[in-house]
Amino acid sequence: MKIIYFDEVKFEANRQPYYWLGGIAIDAENIPSIETQLDNLALEYFGDRNLSRATEFHASDIYNRKHNFKLEKNHAKRRELLKRLAEIASSPEIGRICVRIEPDKMYKSASEIPNLAFMYFVEQVESYLISNDDIGILIGDRESNAVTSIFAEALSRYRNEGTEYEYGKKLHKLVDTVHFTESHLCRLLQLADSFIWLYQFFSTYKPT
């Protein structure tokens, strides 16, 4: 079974032109070794491998010197930390799935964009699971109870009726519901956050 951890980078007018939703897919049997790598990185950086808000990795915070990284003035050290997280996220044991939506080009209200991105995301996850001949389950970052309910209900509908539009697909490989937890309690959600943030960063600032 694949466990798919996913997170978002929100659209911000005049700053972030896209809404991104992305995730990492890991065989359940490989989770302990990936968690150990992240725990060891937390021990190295924070001096503590235990899960807590004080030992939480967020790529945006690392880059922008916020929250746990507010006092870290050494740019090279923060850059190295982002590099280490990127190396873990790009390991061959991990699959990567991403959706990008440009709200300014969509005939949708701002509140509908996350729902649309989620639909496209689960379609890509379904294709990924089919190509790997496996089933999977989704785990997301719990930011609000409203979003968790909307996504869970949407997944149930897509599994029973298929996704929207003429060429929508029915989901056979995603099982159960969407599970949510706080990111500070899950190293793999922190890695999903790092993956999608770094992916959008390099997509935005890559050399031309």
Coordinates of N, CA and C in Angstrom, one line a residue:
M1 N 0.8 -1.2 0.0 CA 0.0 0.0 0.0 C 0.9 1.3 0.0
K2 N 0.5 2.2 -0.8 CA 1.1 3.5 -0.8 C 0.4 4.5 0.1
I3 N 1.2 5.2 0.9 CA 0.6 6.3 1.8 C 1.0 7.6 1.1
I4 N 0.0 8.4 0.8 CA 0.2 9.6 0.1 C 0.0 10.8 1.0
Y5 N 1.1 11.5 1.3 CA 1.0 12.7 2.2 C 1.0 13.9 1.3
F6 N 0.1 14.8 1.5 CA 0.0 16.0 0.6 C -0.2 17.3 1.4
D7 N 0.2 18.4 0.7 CA 0.1 19.7 1.2 C -0.1 20.7 0.1
E8 N -0.2 22.0 0.4 CA -0.5 23.0 -0.6 C 0.4 24.2 -0.4
V9 N 0.5 25.0 -1.5 CA 1.1 26.3 -1.5 C 0.0 27.2 -2.0
K10 N -0.5 28.1 -1.2 CA -1.7 28.9 -1.5 C -1.4 30.0 -2.6
F11 N -2.4 30.3 -3.3 CA -2.4 31.4 -4.3 C -2.4 32.7 -3.5
E12 N -1.5 33.7 -3.9 CA -1.5 35.0 -3.3 C -1.4 36.0 -4.4
A13 N -2.4 36.9 -4.5 CA -2.4 37.9 -5.6 C -1.2 38.7 -5.5
N14 N -0.6 39.0 -6.7 CA 0.6 39.8 -6.8 C 1.9 39.2 -6.2
R15 N 1.8 38.0 -5.7 CA 2.9 37.4 -5.1 C 3.1 35.9 -5.6
Q16 N 2.1 35.1 -5.4 CA 2.2 33.7 -5.8 C 1.0 33.5 -6.8
P17 N 1.3 33.4 -8.1 CA 0.3 33.4 -9.2 C -0.5 32.1 -9.3
Y18 N 0.0 31.0 -8.6 CA -0.6 29.7 -8.8 C -1.0 29.2 -7.4
Y19 N -1.9 28.2 -7.5 CA -2.3 27.4 -6.3 C -1.7 26.0 -6.6
W20 N -0.9 25.5 -5.7 CA -0.2 24.3 -5.8 C -0.7 23.3 -4.8
L21 N -0.9 22.0 -5.3 CA -1.2 20.9 -4.4 C -0.4 19.7 -4.8
G22 N 0.4 19.3 -3.8 CA 1.4 18.2 -4.2 C 1.6 17.2 -3.0
G23 N 2.1 16.1 -3.4 CA 2.3 15.1 -2.4 C 3.4 14.1 -2.7
I24 N 3.7 13.3 -1.7 CA 4.7 12.3 -1.8 C 4.1 10.9 -1.5
A25 N 4.4 9.9 -2.3 CA 3.8 8.6 -2.1 C 4.9 7.6 -1.7
I26 N 4.6 6.9 -0.6 CA 5.6 6.0 0.0 C 5.0 4.7 0.3
D27 N 5.7 3.6 0.0 CA 5.3 2.3 0.4 C 5.3 2.2 1.9
A28 N 4.3 1.7 2.5 CA 4.1 1.6 3.9 C 5.4 1.0 4.6
E29 N 6.0 0.0 4.0 CA 7.1 -0.6 4.5 C 8.4 0.3 4.5
N30 N 8.4 1.3 3.7 CA 9.5 2.2 3.6 C 9.4 3.4 4.6
I31 N 8.3 3.6 5.2 CA 8.0 4.8 6.0 C 9.0 4.8 7.2
P32 N 9.3 3.7 7.9 CA 10.2 3.9 9.1 C 11.6 4.4 8.7
S33 N 12.1 4.0 7.6 CA 13.5 4.4 7.2 C 13.5 5.9 6.8
I34 N 12.4 6.4 6.2 CA 12.3 7.8 5.8 C 12.1 8.6 7.1
E35 N 11.2 8.2 8.0 CA 11.0 8.9 9.2 C 12.3 9.0 10.0
T36 N 13.1 7.9 10.0 CA 14.4 7.9 10.8 C 15.3 9.0 10.2
Q37 N 15.4 9.1 8.9 CA 16.2 10.2 8.3 C 15.8 11.6 8.7
L38 N 14.5 11.8 8.8 CA 13.9 13.1 9.2 C 14.1 13.3 10.7
D39 N 13.9 12.3 11.5 CA 14.2 12.4 12.9 C 15.6 12.7 13.2
N40 N 16.5 12.1 12.5 CA 18.0 12.4 12.7 C 18.3 13.8 12.2
L41 N 17.6 14.3 11.2 CA 17.9 15.7 10.8 C 17.3 16.6 11.9
A42 N 16.2 16.3 12.5 CA 15.7 17.1 13.6 C 16.6 17.1 14.7
L43 N 17.2 16.0 15.1 CA 18.2 15.9 16.2 C 19.4 16.7 15.9
E44 N 19.8 16.7 14.6 CA 21.0 17.4 14.2 C 20.8 18.9 14.3
Y45 N 19.6 19.3 13.9 CA 19.3 20.8 13.8 C 18.8 21.3 15.1
F46 N 17.8 20.6 15.7 CA 17.1 21.1 16.9 C 17.7 20.6 18.2
G47 N 18.5 19.5 18.1 CA 18.9 18.8 19.3 C 17.9 17.9 19.9
D48 N 16.8 17.6 19.2 CA 15.7 16.8 19.7 C 15.0 16.1 18.5
R49 N 14.8 14.8 18.6 CA 14.2 14.1 17.5 C 12.7 13.9 17.7
N50 N 12.2 14.3 18.9 CA 10.8 14.0 19.2 C 9.9 15.0 18.4
L51 N 8.7 14.6 18.1 CA 7.7 15.4 17.3 C 7.1 16.5 18.2
S52 N 7.2 17.7 17.8 CA 6.6 18.8 18.5 C 6.6 20.0 17.6
R53 N 5.9 21.1 17.9 CA 5.9 22.3 17.1 C 7.4 22.9 17.1
A54 N 8.1 22.7 18.2 CA 9.5 23.2 18.2 C 10.5 22.5 17.4
T55 N 10.1 21.3 16.9 CA 11.0 20.6 16.0 C 10.4 20.4 14.6
E56 N 9.5 21.2 14.2 CA 8.8 21.1 12.9 C 9.6 21.8 11.8
F57 N 9.7 21.1 10.7 CA 10.3 21.6 9.5 C 9.2 22.2 8.5
H58 N 9.3 23.4 8.1 CA 8.5 24.0 7.1 C 9.4 24.8 6.2
A59 N 9.4 24.4 4.9 CA 10.4 25.0 3.9 C 10.3 26.5 3.8
S60 N 9.0 27.0 3.8 CA 8.9 28.4 3.7 C 9.5 29.1 4.9
D61 N 9.3 28.5 6.1 CA 9.8 29.1 7.3 C 11.4 29.1 7.3
I62 N 11.9 28.0 6.8 CA 13.4 27.9 6.7 C 13.9 29.0 5.8
Y63 N 13.3 29.2 4.6 CA 13.8 30.1 3.6 C 13.6 31.6 4.1
N64 N 12.5 31.8 4.8 CA 12.1 33.2 5.1 C 12.5 33.6 6.6
R65 N 13.1 32.7 7.3 CA 13.5 32.9 8.7 C 12.3 33.3 9.5
K66 N 11.4 32.3 9.6 CA 10.2 32.5 10.5 C 10.1 31.4 11.4
H67 N 9.3 31.6 12.5 CA 9.0 30.6 13.5 C 10.2 29.9 14.0
N68 N 10.3 28.6 13.8 CA 11.5 27.9 14.4 C 12.8 28.3 13.9
F69 N 12.8 29.1 12.8 CA 14.1 29.4 12.1 C 14.3 31.0 12.2
K70 N 13.5 31.6 13.0 CA 13.6 33.1 13.1 C 15.0 33.6 13.5
L71 N 15.6 32.8 14.4 CA 16.9 33.2 14.9 C 18.1 32.7 14.2
E72 N 17.8 31.9 13.1 CA 18.9 31.3 12.3 C 19.3 32.3 11.2
K73 N 20.4 33.1 11.5 CA 20.8 34.1 10.6 C 21.8 33.6 9.5
N74 N 22.3 32.4 9.8 CA 23.2 31.8 8.8 C 22.5 31.2 7.6
H75 N 22.6 32.0 6.5 CA 21.9 31.7 5.3 C 22.4 30.3 4.7
A76 N 23.7 30.1 4.8 CA 24.2 28.8 4.3 C 23.7 27.6 5.0
K77 N 23.5 27.8 6.3 CA 23.0 26.7 7.1 C 21.5 26.4 6.8
R78 N 20.7 27.4 6.6 CA 19.3 27.2 6.2 C 19.2 26.6 4.8
R79 N 20.1 27.1 3.9 CA 20.1 26.5 2.5 C 20.5 25.1 2.5
E80 N 21.5 24.7 3.4 CA 21.9 23.3 3.5 C 20.7 22.5 4.0
L81 N 20.0 23.0 5.0 CA 18.9 22.3 5.5 C 17.8 22.0 4.4
L82 N 17.5 23.0 3.6 CA 16.6 22.8 2.5 C 17.1 21.8 1.5
K83 N 18.4 21.8 1.3 CA 19.0 20.8 0.4 C 18.8 19.4 0.9
R84 N 19.0 19.2 2.2 CA 18.9 17.9 2.8 C 17.5 17.4 2.7
L85 N 16.5 18.3 3.0 CA 15.1 17.9 2.8 C 14.8 17.5 1.4
A86 N 15.3 18.3 0.5 CA 15.1 18.0 -1.0 C 15.7 16.7 -1.3
E87 N 16.8 16.3 -0.8 CA 17.5 15.1 -1.1 C 16.7 13.9 -0.6
I88 N 16.1 14.0 0.6 CA 15.2 13.0 1.1 C 14.0 12.8 0.3
A89 N 13.4 14.0 -0.1 CA 12.1 13.9 -0.9 C 12.3 13.4 -2.3
S90 N 13.6 13.5 -2.8 CA 13.8 13.0 -4.2 C 14.4 11.6 -4.2
S91 N 14.4 10.9 -3.1 CA 14.9 9.6 -3.0 C 14.1 8.6 -3.9
P92 N 14.7 7.6 -4.4 CA 13.9 6.7 -5.3 C 12.8 5.9 -4.7
E93 N 12.8 5.9 -3.3 CA 11.7 5.2 -2.6 C 10.4 6.0 -2.6
I94 N 10.5 7.3 -3.1 CA 9.4 8.2 -2.9 C 8.9 8.6 -4.3
G95 N 7.5 8.5 -4.5 CA 6.9 9.0 -5.7 C 6.4 10.5 -5.4
R96 N 6.4 11.3 -6.4 CA 6.0 12.7 -6.3 C 4.9 13.1 -7.2
I97 N 3.9 13.8 -6.7 CA 2.7 14.1 -7.5 C 2.4 15.6 -7.3
C98 N 2.1 16.3 -8.3 CA 1.9 17.7 -8.2 C 0.8 18.3 -9.1
V99 N 0.0 19.2 -8.7 CA -1.0 19.9 -9.5 C -0.7 21.4 -9.3
R100 N -0.8 22.1 -10.4 CA -0.7 23.6 -10.4 C -1.9 24.2 -11.1
I101 N -2.5 25.2 -10.4 CA -3.7 25.9 -11.0 C -3.4 27.4 -11.0
E102 N -3.7 28.0 -12.1 CA -3.6 29.5 -12.2 C -5.0 30.1 -12.0
P103 N -5.3 30.6 -10.8 CA -6.7 31.1 -10.5 C -7.1 32.2 -11.5
D104 N -6.2 33.1 -11.9 CA -6.6 34.2 -12.7 C -7.1 33.7 -14.1
K105 N -6.8 32.5 -14.5 CA -7.3 32.0 -15.8 C -8.5 31.0 -15.6
M106 N -9.0 30.9 -14.4 CA -10.1 30.0 -14.1 C -11.4 30.7 -13.9
Y107 N -12.5 30.2 -14.4 CA -13.8 30.8 -14.2 C -14.3 30.2 -12.9
K108 N -13.6 30.4 -11.8 CA -14.0 29.9 -10.5 C -13.7 30.9 -9.5
S109 N -14.5 30.9 -8.4 CA -14.3 31.8 -7.3 C -13.0 31.3 -6.5
A110 N -12.4 32.2 -5.7 CA -11.2 31.8 -5.0 C -11.5 30.6 -4.1
S111 N -12.7 30.5 -3.5 CA -13.0 29.4 -2.6 C -13.1 28.1 -3.3
E112 N -13.3 28.1 -4.6 CA -13.5 26.8 -5.3 C -12.1 26.3 -5.8
I113 N -11.1 27.1 -5.8 CA -9.8 26.6 -6.4 C -9.2 25.4 -5.7
P114 N -9.2 25.4 -4.3 CA -8.6 24.2 -3.6 C -9.4 22.9 -4.0
N115 N -10.7 23.0 -4.1 CA -11.5 21.9 -4.4 C -11.2 21.4 -5.8
L116 N -11.0 22.3 -6.8 CA -10.7 21.9 -8.1 C -9.3 21.2 -8.2
A117 N -8.4 21.8 -7.4 CA -7.0 21.3 -7.4 C -7.0 19.9 -6.8
F118 N -7.9 19.7 -5.7 CA -7.9 18.4 -5.1 C -8.5 17.3 -6.1
M119 N -9.4 17.7 -6.9 CA -10.0 16.8 -7.9 C -8.9 16.3 -8.9
Y120 N -8.2 17.3 -9.4 CA -7.1 17.0 -10.3 C -6.0 16.2 -9.6
F121 N -5.7 16.5 -8.4 CA -4.7 15.8 -7.6 C -5.1 14.3 -7.5
V122 N -6.3 14.0 -7.0 CA -6.7 12.6 -6.8 C -6.7 11.9 -8.2
E123 N -7.0 12.6 -9.3 CA -6.9 11.9 -10.6 C -5.5 11.5 -10.9
Q124 N -4.5 12.4 -10.6 CA -3.1 12.0 -10.8 C -2.7 10.9 -9.8
V125 N -3.2 10.9 -8.6 CA -2.8 9.9 -7.6 C -3.4 8.5 -8.1
E126 N -4.6 8.5 -8.6 CA -5.2 7.3 -9.2 C -4.3 6.8 -10.3
S127 N -3.9 7.6 -11.2 CA -3.0 7.2 -12.3 C -1.7 6.6 -11.8
Y128 N -1.2 7.3 -10.8 CA 0.1 6.8 -10.2 C -0.1 5.4 -9.6
L129 N -1.2 5.2 -8.9 CA -1.4 3.9 -8.2 C -1.7 2.8 -9.3
I130 N -2.4 3.2 -10.3 CA -2.6 2.2 -11.4 C -1.3 1.8 -12.0
S131 N -0.4 2.8 -12.3 CA 0.9 2.4 -12.9 C 1.8 1.6 -12.0
N132 N 1.5 1.7 -10.7 CA 2.3 0.9 -9.7 C 1.5 -0.3 -9.2
D133 N 0.3 -0.6 -9.8 CA -0.5 -1.7 -9.4 C -0.6 -1.9 -7.9
D134 N -1.1 -0.8 -7.3 CA -1.2 -0.7 -5.8 C -2.4 0.1 -5.4
I135 N -2.7 0.0 -4.2 CA -3.8 0.9 -3.6 C -3.1 1.9 -2.7
G136 N -3.9 3.0 -2.4 CA -3.3 4.0 -1.6 C -4.3 4.7 -0.7
I137 N -3.7 5.5 0.3 CA -4.6 6.2 1.2 C -3.9 7.6 1.3
L138 N -4.8 8.6 1.5 CA -4.4 10.0 1.6 C -4.3 10.5 3.0
I139 N -3.2 11.3 3.3 CA -3.1 11.9 4.6 C -2.7 13.4 4.3
G140 N -3.5 14.3 4.9 CA -3.3 15.7 4.6 C -3.0 16.5 5.9
D141 N -2.6 17.7 5.7 CA -2.4 18.6 6.9 C -3.7 19.2 7.3
R142 N -4.0 19.1 8.6 CA -5.3 19.6 9.1 C -5.2 21.1 9.4
E143 N -5.7 21.9 8.5 CA -5.6 23.4 8.8 C -7.0 23.9 9.2
S144 N -8.1 23.3 8.8 CA -9.4 23.7 9.2 C -10.4 22.5 9.0
N145 N -11.3 22.4 10.0 CA -12.3 21.3 9.9 C -13.2 21.4 8.6
A146 N -13.4 22.7 8.2 CA -14.2 22.9 7.0 C -13.6 22.2 5.8
V147 N -12.3 22.4 5.6 CA -11.6 21.8 4.4 C -11.5 20.3 4.5
T148 N -11.2 19.8 5.7 CA -11.1 18.3 5.9 C -12.5 17.7 5.5
S149 N -13.6 18.3 5.9 CA -14.9 17.7 5.6 C -15.1 17.8 4.1
I150 N -14.8 18.9 3.5 CA -15.0 19.1 2.0 C -14.2 18.1 1.2
F151 N -13.0 17.9 1.6 CA -12.1 17.0 0.8 C -12.6 15.5 1.0
A152 N -12.9 15.2 2.3 CA -13.4 13.8 2.5 C -14.7 13.5 1.8
E153 N -15.6 14.4 1.8 CA -16.8 14.2 1.1 C -16.6 14.1 -0.5
A154 N -15.7 15.0 -1.0 CA -15.4 15.0 -2.4 C -14.8 13.6 -2.8
L155 N -13.9 13.1 -2.0 CA -13.2 11.8 -2.3 C -14.3 10.7 -2.4
S156 N -15.2 10.7 -1.4 CA -16.2 9.7 -1.4 C -17.1 9.8 -2.7
R157 N -17.4 11.0 -3.1 CA -18.2 11.2 -4.3 C -17.4 10.7 -5.5
Y158 N -16.1 11.0 -5.6 CA -15.3 10.6 -6.8 C -15.2 9.1 -6.8
R159 N -15.1 8.5 -5.7 CA -15.0 7.0 -5.7 C -16.3 6.4 -6.2
N160 N -17.4 7.0 -5.8 CA -18.7 6.4 -6.2 C -19.2 6.8 -7.5
E161 N -18.9 8.0 -7.9 CA -19.5 8.6 -9.1 C -18.5 9.0 -10.2
G162 N -17.3 9.1 -9.8 CA -16.2 9.6 -10.7 C -16.0 11.1 -10.5
T163 N -14.9 11.6 -11.0 CA -14.6 13.0 -10.9 C -15.4 13.7 -12.0
E164 N -15.4 15.1 -11.9 CA -16.3 15.9 -12.7 C -15.8 16.0 -14.1
Y165 N -16.7 16.6 -14.9 CA -16.4 16.9 -16.3 C -16.6 15.7 -17.2
E166 N -16.6 15.9 -18.5 CA -16.9 14.8 -19.4 C -16.0 13.6 -19.4
Y167 N -14.7 13.9 -19.2 CA -13.7 12.8 -19.1 C -13.2 12.5 -17.7
G168 N -14.1 12.7 -16.7 CA -13.7 12.4 -15.4 C -13.5 10.9 -15.2
K169 N -12.8 10.6 -14.1 CA -12.5 9.2 -13.9 C -13.0 8.7 -12.5
K170 N -13.4 7.5 -12.4 CA -13.8 6.9 -11.2 C -12.5 6.4 -10.4
L171 N -12.5 6.5 -9.1 CA -11.3 6.2 -8.4 C -11.5 4.8 -7.8
H172 N -10.6 3.9 -8.2 CA -10.7 2.5 -7.7 C -9.5 2.1 -6.8
K173 N -8.4 2.9 -6.9 CA -7.2 2.6 -6.2 C -7.1 3.3 -4.8
L174 N -7.7 4.4 -4.7 CA -7.7 5.2 -3.4 C -8.8 4.6 -2.5
V175 N -8.4 4.2 -1.3 CA -9.3 3.5 -0.4 C -9.6 4.4 0.9
D176 N -10.6 4.0 1.6 CA -11.0 4.6 2.8 C -11.3 6.1 2.6
T177 N -10.9 7.0 3.5 CA -11.2 8.4 3.3 C -9.9 9.2 3.3
V178 N -10.0 10.5 3.4 CA -8.9 11.4 3.5 C -8.6 11.6 5.0
H179 N -7.4 11.2 5.5 CA -7.1 11.4 6.9 C -6.3 12.6 7.1
F180 N -6.6 13.3 8.2 CA -5.9 14.6 8.4 C -5.2 14.6 9.8
T181 N -4.1 15.2 9.9 CA -3.5 15.4 11.2 C -2.6 16.7 11.2
E182 N -2.2 17.2 12.3 CA -1.4 18.4 12.4 C 0.0 18.0 11.9
S183 N 0.6 18.9 11.1 CA 1.9 18.6 10.5 C 3.0 18.5 11.5
H184 N 2.9 19.1 12.6 CA 4.0 19.0 13.6 C 4.0 17.6 14.3
L185 N 2.9 16.8 14.0 CA 2.9 15.5 14.6 C 3.2 14.4 13.5
C186 N 3.7 14.8 12.4 CA 3.9 13.9 11.3 C 5.1 14.4 10.4
R187 N 6.2 13.6 10.5 CA 7.4 14.0 9.8 C 7.2 13.9 8.3
L188 N 6.4 13.0 7.8 CA 6.1 12.8 6.4 C 5.3 13.9 5.8
L189 N 4.4 14.5 6.6 CA 3.7 15.7 6.2 C 4.6 16.9 6.0
Q190 N 5.6 17.0 6.9 CA 6.6 18.0 6.9 C 7.5 17.8 5.6
L191 N 7.7 16.6 5.2 CA 8.5 16.3 4.0 C 7.6 16.7 2.8
A192 N 6.3 16.4 2.8 CA 5.4 16.8 1.7 C 5.4 18.3 1.6
D193 N 5.3 19.0 2.7 CA 5.4 20.5 2.7 C 6.6 20.9 2.0
S194 N 7.8 20.3 2.4 CA 9.0 20.7 1.8 C 9.1 20.5 0.3
F195 N 8.6 19.3 -0.1 CA 8.6 19.0 -1.5 C 7.8 20.0 -2.4
I196 N 6.5 20.3 -2.0 CA 5.7 21.1 -2.8 C 6.2 22.6 -2.8
W197 N 6.7 23.0 -1.6 CA 7.2 24.4 -1.6 C 8.5 24.5 -2.4
L198 N 9.4 23.6 -2.3 CA 10.6 23.6 -3.1 C 10.3 23.5 -4.6
Y199 N 9.3 22.6 -4.9 CA 9.0 22.4 -6.3 C 8.5 23.7 -6.9
Q200 N 7.6 24.4 -6.2 CA 7.0 25.7 -6.8 C 8.1 26.7 -6.8
F201 N 9.0 26.7 -5.8 CA 10.1 27.7 -5.8 C 11.0 27.6 -7.0
F202 N 11.5 26.3 -7.3 CA 12.3 26.1 -8.4 C 11.6 26.3 -9.7
S203 N 10.3 26.0 -9.8 CA 9.6 26.2 -11.0 C 9.4 27.7 -11.3
T204 N 9.4 28.5 -10.2 CA 9.2 30.0 -10.4 C 10.6 30.6 -10.7
Y205 N 11.6 30.2 -10.1 CA 12.9 30.9 -10.2 C 14.0 30.1 -10.9
K206 N 13.6 29.1 -11.6 CA 14.6 28.3 -12.4 C 15.2 29.2 -13.5
P207 N 16.5 28.9 -13.8 CA 17.2 29.7 -14.8 C 16.5 29.6 -16.2
T208 N 16.5 30.7 -16.9 CA 15.8 30.6 -18.3 C 16.9 30.5 -19.4

